[in-house]
Coordinates of C-alpha atoms and ligand atoms in Angstrom, one line a residue:
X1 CA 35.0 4.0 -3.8
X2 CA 32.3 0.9 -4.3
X3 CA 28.9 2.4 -4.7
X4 CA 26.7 2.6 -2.0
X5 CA 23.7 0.1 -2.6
X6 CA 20.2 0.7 -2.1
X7 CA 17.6 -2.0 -2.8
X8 CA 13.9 -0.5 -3.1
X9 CA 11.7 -4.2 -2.4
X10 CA 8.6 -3.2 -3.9
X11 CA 6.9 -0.6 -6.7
X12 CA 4.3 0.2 -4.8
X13 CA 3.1 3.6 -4.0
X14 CA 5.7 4.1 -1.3
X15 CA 8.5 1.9 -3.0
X16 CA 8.4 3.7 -6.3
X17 CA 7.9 6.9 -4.2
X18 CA 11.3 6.6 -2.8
X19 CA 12.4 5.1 -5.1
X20 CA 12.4 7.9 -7.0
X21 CA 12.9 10.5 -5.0
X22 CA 16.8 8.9 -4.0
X23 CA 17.5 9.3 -7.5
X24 CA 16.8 12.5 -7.2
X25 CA 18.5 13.3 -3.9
X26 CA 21.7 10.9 -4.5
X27 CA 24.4 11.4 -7.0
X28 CA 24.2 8.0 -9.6
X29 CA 28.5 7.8 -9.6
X30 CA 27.7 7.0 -5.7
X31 CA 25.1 4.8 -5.4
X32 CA 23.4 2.0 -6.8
X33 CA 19.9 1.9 -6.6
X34 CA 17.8 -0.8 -7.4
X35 CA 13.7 -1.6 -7.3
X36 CA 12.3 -4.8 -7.1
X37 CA 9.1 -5.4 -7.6
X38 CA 6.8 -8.9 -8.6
X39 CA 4.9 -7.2 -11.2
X40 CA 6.0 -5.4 -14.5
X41 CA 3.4 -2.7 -13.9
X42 CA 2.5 -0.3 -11.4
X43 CA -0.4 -1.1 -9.8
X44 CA -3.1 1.7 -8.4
X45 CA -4.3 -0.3 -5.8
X46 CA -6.8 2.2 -4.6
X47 CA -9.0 1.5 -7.7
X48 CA -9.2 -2.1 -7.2
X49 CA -12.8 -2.2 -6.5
X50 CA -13.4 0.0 -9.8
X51 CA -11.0 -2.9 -11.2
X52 CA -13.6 -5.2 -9.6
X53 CA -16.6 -3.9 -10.7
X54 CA -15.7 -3.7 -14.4
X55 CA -13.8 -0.8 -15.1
X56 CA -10.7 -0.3 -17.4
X57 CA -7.2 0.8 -15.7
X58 CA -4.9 3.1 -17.2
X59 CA -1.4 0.1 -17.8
X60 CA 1.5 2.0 -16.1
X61 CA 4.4 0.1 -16.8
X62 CA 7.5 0.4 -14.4
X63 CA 10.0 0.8 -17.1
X64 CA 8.1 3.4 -18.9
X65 CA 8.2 5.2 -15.2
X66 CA 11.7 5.0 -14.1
X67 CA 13.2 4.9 -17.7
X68 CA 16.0 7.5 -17.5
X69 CA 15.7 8.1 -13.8
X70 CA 19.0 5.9 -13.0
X71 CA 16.9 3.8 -11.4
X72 CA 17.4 -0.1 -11.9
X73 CA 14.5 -1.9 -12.4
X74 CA 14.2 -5.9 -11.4
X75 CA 11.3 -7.8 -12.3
X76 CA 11.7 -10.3 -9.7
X77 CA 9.1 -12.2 -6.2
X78 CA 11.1 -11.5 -3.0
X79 CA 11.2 -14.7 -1.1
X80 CA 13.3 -13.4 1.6
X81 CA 15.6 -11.0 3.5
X82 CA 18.4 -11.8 5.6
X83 CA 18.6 -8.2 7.7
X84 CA 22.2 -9.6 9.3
X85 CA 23.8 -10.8 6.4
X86 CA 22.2 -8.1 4.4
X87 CA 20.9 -9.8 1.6
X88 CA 17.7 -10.4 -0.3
X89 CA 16.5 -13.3 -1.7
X90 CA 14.6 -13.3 -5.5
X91 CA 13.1 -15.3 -7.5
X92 CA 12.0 -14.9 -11.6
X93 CA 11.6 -16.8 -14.2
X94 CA 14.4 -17.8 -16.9
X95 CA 14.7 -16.1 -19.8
X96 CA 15.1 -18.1 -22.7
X97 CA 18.8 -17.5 -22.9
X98 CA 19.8 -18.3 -19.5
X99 CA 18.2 -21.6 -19.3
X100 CA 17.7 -22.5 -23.3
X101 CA 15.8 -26.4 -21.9
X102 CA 14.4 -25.5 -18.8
X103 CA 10.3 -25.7 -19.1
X104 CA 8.7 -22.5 -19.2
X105 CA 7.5 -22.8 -15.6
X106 CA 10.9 -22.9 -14.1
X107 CA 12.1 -20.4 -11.7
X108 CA 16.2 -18.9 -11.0
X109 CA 17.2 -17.8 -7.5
X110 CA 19.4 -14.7 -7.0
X111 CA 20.9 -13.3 -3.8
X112 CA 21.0 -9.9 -3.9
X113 CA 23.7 -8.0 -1.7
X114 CA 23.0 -4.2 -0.3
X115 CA 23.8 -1.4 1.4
X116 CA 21.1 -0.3 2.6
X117 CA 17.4 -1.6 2.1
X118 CA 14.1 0.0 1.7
X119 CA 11.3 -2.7 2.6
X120 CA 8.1 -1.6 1.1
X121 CA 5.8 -4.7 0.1
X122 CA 2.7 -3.2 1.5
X123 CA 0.2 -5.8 2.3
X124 CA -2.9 -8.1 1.6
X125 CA -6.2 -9.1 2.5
X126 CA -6.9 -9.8 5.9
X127 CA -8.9 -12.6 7.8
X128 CA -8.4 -15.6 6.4
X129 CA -8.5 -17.3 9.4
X130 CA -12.5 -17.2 9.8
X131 CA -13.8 -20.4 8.2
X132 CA -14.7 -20.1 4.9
X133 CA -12.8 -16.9 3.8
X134 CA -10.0 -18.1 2.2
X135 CA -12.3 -20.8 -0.1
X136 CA -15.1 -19.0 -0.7
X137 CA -14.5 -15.1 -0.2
X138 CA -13.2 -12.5 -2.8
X139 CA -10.4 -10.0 -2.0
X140 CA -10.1 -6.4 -3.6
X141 CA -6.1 -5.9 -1.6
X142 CA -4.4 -7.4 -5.1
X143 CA -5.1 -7.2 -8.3
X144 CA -5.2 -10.2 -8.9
X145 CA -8.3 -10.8 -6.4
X146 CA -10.0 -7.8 -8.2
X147 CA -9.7 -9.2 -11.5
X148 CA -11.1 -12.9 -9.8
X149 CA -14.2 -10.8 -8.5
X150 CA -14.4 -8.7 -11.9
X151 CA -14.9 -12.3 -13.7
X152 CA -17.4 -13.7 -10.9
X153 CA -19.6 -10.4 -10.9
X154 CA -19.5 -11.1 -14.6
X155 CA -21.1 -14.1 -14.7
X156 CA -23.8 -13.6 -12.1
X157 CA -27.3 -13.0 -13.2
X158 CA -30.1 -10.4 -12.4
X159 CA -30.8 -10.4 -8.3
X160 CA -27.7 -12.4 -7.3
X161 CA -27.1 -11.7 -4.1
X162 CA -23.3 -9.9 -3.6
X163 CA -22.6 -9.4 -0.1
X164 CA -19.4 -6.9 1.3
X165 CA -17.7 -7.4 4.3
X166 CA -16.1 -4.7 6.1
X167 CA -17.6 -1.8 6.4
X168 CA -14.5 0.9 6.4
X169 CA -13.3 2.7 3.6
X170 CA -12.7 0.2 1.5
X171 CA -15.9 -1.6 2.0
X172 CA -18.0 1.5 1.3
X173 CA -16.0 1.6 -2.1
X174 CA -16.5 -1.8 -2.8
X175 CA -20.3 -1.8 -2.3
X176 CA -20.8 1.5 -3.4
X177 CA -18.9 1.0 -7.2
X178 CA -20.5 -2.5 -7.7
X179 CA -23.9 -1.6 -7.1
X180 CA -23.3 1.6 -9.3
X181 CA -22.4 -0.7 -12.1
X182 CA -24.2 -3.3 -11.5
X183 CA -27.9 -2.2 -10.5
X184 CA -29.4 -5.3 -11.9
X185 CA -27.8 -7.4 -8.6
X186 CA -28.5 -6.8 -5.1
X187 CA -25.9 -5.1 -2.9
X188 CA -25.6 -5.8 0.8
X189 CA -22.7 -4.8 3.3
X190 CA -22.1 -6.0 6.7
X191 CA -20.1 -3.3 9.2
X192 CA -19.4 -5.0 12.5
X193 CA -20.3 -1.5 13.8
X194 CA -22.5 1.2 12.6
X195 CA -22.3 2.3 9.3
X196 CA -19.8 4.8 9.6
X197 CA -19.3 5.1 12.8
X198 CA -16.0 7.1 12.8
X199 CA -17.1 9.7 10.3
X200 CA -19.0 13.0 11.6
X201 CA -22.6 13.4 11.4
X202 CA -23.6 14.8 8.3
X203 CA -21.1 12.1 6.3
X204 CA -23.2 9.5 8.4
X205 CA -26.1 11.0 7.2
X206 CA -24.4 11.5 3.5
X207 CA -23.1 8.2 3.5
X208 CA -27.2 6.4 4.3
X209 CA -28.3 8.4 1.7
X210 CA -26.0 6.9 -0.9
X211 CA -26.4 3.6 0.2
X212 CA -30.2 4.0 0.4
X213 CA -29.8 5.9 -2.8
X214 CA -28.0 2.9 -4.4
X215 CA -30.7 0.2 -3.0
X216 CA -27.6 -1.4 -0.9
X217 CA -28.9 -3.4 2.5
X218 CA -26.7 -2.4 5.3
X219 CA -26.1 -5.4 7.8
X220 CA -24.6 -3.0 11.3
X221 CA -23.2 -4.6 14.2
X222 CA -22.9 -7.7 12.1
X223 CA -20.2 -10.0 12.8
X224 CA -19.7 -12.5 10.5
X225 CA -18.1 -15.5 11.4
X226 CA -18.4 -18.4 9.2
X227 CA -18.6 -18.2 4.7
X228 CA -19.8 -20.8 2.3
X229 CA -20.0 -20.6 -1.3
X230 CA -23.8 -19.6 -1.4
X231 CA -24.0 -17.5 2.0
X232 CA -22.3 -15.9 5.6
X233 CA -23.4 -16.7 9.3
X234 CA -22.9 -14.1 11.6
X235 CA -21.7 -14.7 15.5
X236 CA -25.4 -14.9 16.5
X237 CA -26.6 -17.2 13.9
X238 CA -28.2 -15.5 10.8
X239 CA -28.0 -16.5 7.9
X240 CA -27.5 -14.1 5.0
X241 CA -27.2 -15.0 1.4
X242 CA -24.5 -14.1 -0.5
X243 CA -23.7 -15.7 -3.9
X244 CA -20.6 -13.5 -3.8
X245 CA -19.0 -12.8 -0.5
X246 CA -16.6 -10.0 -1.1
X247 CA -14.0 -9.9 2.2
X248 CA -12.8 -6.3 3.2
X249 CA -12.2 -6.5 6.7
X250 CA -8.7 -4.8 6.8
X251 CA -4.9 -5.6 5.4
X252 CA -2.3 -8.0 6.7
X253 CA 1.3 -7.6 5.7
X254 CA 3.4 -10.5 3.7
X255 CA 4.8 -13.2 6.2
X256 CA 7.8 -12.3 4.3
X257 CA 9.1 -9.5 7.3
X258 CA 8.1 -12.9 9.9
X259 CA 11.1 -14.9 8.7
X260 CA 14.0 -12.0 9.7
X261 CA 15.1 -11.3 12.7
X262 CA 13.9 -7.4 12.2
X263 CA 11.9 -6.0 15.2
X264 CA 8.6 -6.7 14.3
X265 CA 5.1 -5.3 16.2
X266 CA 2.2 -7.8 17.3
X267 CA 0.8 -7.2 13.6
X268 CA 4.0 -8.1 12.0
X269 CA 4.6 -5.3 10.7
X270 CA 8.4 -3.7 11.2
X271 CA 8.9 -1.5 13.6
X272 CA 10.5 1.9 13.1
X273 CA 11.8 5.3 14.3
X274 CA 10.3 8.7 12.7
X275 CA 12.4 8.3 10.0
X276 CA 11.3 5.2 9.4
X277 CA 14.3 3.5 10.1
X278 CA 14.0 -0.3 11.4
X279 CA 14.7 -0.3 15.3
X280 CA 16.7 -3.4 15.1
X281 CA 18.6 -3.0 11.8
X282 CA 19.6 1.0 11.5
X283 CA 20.8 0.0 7.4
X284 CA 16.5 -1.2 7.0
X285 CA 14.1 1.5 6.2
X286 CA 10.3 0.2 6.2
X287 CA 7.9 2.8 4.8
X288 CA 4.1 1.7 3.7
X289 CA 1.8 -0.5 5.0
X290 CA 4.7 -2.8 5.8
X291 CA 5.8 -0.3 8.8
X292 CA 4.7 0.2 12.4
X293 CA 5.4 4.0 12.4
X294 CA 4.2 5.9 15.7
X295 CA 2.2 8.8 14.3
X296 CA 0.4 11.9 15.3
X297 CA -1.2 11.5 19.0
X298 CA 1.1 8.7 19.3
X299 CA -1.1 6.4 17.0
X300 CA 0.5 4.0 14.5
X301 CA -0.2 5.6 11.5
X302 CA -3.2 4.0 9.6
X303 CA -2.0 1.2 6.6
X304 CA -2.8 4.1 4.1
X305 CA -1.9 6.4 0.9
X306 CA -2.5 9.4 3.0
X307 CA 0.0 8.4 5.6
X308 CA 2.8 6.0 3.2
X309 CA 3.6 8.9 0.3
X310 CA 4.8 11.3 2.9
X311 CA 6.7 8.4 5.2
X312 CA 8.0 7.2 2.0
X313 CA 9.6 10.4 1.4
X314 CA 10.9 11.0 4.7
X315 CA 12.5 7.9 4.9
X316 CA 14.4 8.9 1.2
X317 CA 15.6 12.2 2.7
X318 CA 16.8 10.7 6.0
X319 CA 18.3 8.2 3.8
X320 CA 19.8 10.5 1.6
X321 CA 20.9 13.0 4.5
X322 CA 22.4 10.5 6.4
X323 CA 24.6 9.1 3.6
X324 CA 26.0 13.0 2.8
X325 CA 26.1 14.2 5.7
X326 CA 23.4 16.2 5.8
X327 CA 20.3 17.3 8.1
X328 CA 18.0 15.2 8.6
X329 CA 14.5 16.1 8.0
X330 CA 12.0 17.2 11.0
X331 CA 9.0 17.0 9.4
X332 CA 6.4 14.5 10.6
X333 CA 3.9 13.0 8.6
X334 CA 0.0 14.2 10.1
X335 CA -3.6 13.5 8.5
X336 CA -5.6 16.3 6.3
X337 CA -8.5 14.3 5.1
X338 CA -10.0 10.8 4.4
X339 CA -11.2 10.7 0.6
X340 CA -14.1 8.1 0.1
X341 CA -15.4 7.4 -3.3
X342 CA -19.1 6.4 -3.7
X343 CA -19.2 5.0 -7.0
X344 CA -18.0 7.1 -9.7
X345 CA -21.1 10.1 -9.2
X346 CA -20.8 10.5 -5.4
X347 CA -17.7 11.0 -2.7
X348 CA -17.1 11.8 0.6
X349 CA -14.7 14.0 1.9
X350 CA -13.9 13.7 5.7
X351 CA -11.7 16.0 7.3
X352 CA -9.6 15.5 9.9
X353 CA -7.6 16.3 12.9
X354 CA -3.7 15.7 12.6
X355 CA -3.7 12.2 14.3
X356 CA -6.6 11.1 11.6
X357 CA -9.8 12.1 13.8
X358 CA -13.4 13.0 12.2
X359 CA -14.0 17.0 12.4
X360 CA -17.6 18.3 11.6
X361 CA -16.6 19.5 8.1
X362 CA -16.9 17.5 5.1
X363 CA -17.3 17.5 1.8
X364 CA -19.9 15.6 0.0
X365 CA -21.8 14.9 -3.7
X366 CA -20.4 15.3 -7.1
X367 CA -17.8 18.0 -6.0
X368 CA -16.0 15.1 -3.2
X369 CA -16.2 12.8 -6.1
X370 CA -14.2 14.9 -8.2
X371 CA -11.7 15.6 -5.5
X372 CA -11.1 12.2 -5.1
X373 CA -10.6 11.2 -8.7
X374 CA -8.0 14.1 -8.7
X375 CA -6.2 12.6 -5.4
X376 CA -6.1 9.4 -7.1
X377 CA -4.9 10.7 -10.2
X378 CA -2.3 13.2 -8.2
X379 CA -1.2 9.9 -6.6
X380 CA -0.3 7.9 -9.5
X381 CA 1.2 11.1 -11.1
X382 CA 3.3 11.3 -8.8
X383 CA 4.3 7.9 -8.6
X384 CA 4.9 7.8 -12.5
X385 CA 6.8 11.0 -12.5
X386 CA 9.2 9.9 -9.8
X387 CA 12.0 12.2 -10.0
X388 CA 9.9 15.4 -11.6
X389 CA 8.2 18.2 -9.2
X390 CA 11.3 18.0 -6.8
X391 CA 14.5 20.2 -6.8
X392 CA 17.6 18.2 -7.7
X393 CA 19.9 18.0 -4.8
X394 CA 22.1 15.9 -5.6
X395 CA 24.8 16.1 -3.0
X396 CA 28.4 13.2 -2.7
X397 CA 28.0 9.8 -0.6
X398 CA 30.4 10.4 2.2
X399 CA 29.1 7.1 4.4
X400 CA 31.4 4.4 5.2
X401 CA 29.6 0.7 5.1
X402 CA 29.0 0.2 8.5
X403 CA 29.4 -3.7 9.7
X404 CA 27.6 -6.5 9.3
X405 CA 25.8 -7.1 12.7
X406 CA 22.6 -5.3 13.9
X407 CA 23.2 -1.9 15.7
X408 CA 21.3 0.1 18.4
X409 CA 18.9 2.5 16.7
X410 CA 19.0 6.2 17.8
X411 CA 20.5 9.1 16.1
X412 CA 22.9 8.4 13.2
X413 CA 26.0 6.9 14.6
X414 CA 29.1 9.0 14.2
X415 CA 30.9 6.2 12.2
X416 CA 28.2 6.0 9.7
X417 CA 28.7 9.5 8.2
X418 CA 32.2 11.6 7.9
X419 CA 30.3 15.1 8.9
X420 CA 30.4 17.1 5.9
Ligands
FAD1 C1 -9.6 -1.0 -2.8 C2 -8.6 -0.2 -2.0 C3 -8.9 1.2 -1.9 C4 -8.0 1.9 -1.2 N1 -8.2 3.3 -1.0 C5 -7.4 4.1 -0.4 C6 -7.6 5.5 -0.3 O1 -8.6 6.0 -0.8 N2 -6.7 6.2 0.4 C7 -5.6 5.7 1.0 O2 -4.8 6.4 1.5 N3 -5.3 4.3 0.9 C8 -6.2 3.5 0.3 N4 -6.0 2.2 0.2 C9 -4.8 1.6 0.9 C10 -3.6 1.8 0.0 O3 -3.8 1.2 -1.3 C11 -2.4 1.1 0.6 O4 -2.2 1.6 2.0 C12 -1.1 1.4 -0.2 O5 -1.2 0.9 -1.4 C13 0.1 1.0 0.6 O6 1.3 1.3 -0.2 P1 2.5 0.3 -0.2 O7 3.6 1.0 -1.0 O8 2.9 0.0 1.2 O9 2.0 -1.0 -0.8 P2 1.5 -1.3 -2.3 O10 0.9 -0.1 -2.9 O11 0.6 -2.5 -2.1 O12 2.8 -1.8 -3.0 C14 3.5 -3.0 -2.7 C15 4.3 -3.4 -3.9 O13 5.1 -4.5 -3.5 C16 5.0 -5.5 -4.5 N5 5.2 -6.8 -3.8 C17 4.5 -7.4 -2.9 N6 5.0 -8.5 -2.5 C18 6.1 -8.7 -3.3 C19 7.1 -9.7 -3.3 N7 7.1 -10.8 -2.6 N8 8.1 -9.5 -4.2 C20 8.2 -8.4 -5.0 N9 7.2 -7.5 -5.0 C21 6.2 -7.6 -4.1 C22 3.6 -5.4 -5.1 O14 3.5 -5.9 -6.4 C23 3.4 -3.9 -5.0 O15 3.9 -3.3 -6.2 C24 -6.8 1.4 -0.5 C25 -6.6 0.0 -0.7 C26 -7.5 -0.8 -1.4 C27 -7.2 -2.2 -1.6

């Protein structure tokens, strides 16, 4: 029998998540499994803003990770999927032996055929669209935009003006871990709302102290709608002066998903069932940021760690179940806590209702920030052991490749599995 063949697009924390865990569900004499992914190294994207601020990251390289794991690893951009034909398209650059003359700047094109895809790309900054942003702003979403804002925050001089936009999560990290390192400059943060506004009432009054503690301005109800290189203006107006505008105003997923014909939500992000299977295209799992998953309370779940890891699995089991004829799995993916650093001396931890709402409890000081260095740590951990920590249950491929054109969604079709 041809192996069945999975494509992972994307090393991320969800892609490399599943990744993994297939190997470790799925026998390697049935299935192929290959990860794509643009960069040679996993990146921690939830440290970008210590990235940005001057501190050294831990180098995770991907074939370090998945050596031995039977997972195939291809160091390649995608550029594009066709979901009907089921391909993928990639691009990297040539090696020296496969094109001896070409200059090194040359890219080669691949198609990639597969069984069955996992689409996991994740995301990047958001609002480019307000004048301004895209010239003049900084972005913490990549690494590369991190290590941009790392070299500008280097150069700036005592009392330079660094203003964050955004105040959710990872506003309040950004703020909070530059003017930590940086106390020489001063630290502003504009929240279109209040500061905080979703979080209970003693992280409000946790959060104010750390700012106030930290010397940062806090701009509330501040909409800012236009940037320049030396300051913002807000929707009424003001003027604030910013000789570094650092944009964190939420994540936008890669136009990438746009171009298919997959089912796609308002935000372009895929749409899936709760296994996080496309709608439109049952052989295209989504998990990640890239995904419009309904979650608890029948909210799509948050573009998130805390809600990707466990979707990522789920999607790897039902992937796995539904290719040996197995049960699916019934667990659904629910919201503990949100973990907010404050530098590297002070955290927040928010806990929550299932469907991601503030309770009164939280956690706060030196203790939270602890926590959350050990839920970022237990988060790459996890991603750079992919296949340890889980039983092997390895069980034999009995699908049949179902054909090419789109199916209705729904439960797994009888053809796709012989029942076991
Ligand atoms: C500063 C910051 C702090 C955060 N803090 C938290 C937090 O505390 N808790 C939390 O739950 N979430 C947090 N998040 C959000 C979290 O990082 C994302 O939700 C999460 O990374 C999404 O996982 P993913 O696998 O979908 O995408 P990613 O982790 O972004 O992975 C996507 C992968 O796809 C690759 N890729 C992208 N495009 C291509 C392409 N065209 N070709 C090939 N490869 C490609 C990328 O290189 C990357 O490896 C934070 C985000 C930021 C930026």
């Amino acid at each position: 029998m041809q192996k069945h063949r999975i494509i992972v697009l994307g090393a991320g924390y969800t892609g490399a998540g599943a990744a993994g865990r297939l190997a470790r569900r799925l026998r390697g004499d049935d299935v192929s499994l290959t990860l794509v992914n643009a960069e040679p190294d996993f990146v921690e994207r939830v440290r970008m803003h210590q990235l940005a601020a001057g501190q050294d990251l831990r180098p995770r390289p991907l074939t370090e990770m998945f050596a031995g794991t039977g997972v195939a690893l291809r160091i390649a951009r995608v550029t594009g999927v066709d979901a009907d034909r089921r391909t993928v398209t990639v691009t990297a650059p040539h090696t020296a032996t496969e094109a001896p003359a070409a200059p090194a700047a040359t890219e080669a094109t691949e198609e990639l055929e597969y069984d069955t895809l996992v689409y996991a790309l994740g995301s990047g900054w958001n609002g480019q669209d307000v004048p301004g942003v895209a010239e003049h702003a900084h972005e913490i979403a990549s690494r590369a935009g991190a290590l941009r804002l790392r070299e500008r925050l280097a150069a700036l001089g005592a009392g330079e003006q660094v203003l964050v936009v955004g105040g959710g999560l990872t506003g309040v990290e950004a703020a909070t871990e530059i003017a930590e390192t940086r106390p020489d400059l001063s630290v502003a943060l504009a929240a279109r709302g209040g500061l905080g506004d979703w979080l209970s009432p003693k992280a409000v009054r946790h959060l104010r102290a750390v700012l106030d503690g930290l010397g940062i301005t806090v701009y509330e109800e501040t909409d800012v709608a236009a940037v320049a290189a030396d300051h913002v203006t807000t929707a009424d107006g003001t003027v604030l002066p910013a000789a570094v505008t650092v944009w964190t105003t939420g994540f936008a997923v890669h136009p990438i998903a746009r171009a298919t014909t997959l089912e796609l939500a308002d935000t372009g992000q895929i749409v899936v069932d709760d296994t996080m299977r496309s709608l439109s295209h049952p052989d295209v799992y989504v998990i990640g940021d890239a995904a419009r998953a309904t979650g608890p309370g029948g909210k799509p779940l948050r573009m998130s760690c805390a809600s990707g890891v466990p979707a990522a699995w789920q999607a790897a089991d039902a992937i796995a179940a539904r290719l040996t004829g197995g049960k699916l799995p019934k667990a659904s993916v629910r919201y503990f806590n949100q973990c907010v650093s404050l530098g590297r001396r002070e955290g927040l931890i928010q806990y929550v209702t299932a469907d991601d709402r503030a309770v009164r409890a939280a956690l706060t000081g030196r203790f939270a920030a602890v926590y959350k260095e050990l839920v970022c740590k237990g988060a790459a951990w996890g991603v750079a052991h992919p296949t340890l920590g889980l039983p092997t249950r390895r069980r034999p491929v009995v699908a049949h490749r179902p054909p090419r054109s789109a199916q209705p969604s729904g439960p797994a079709p009888a053809t796709e599995t012989s029942a076991a």
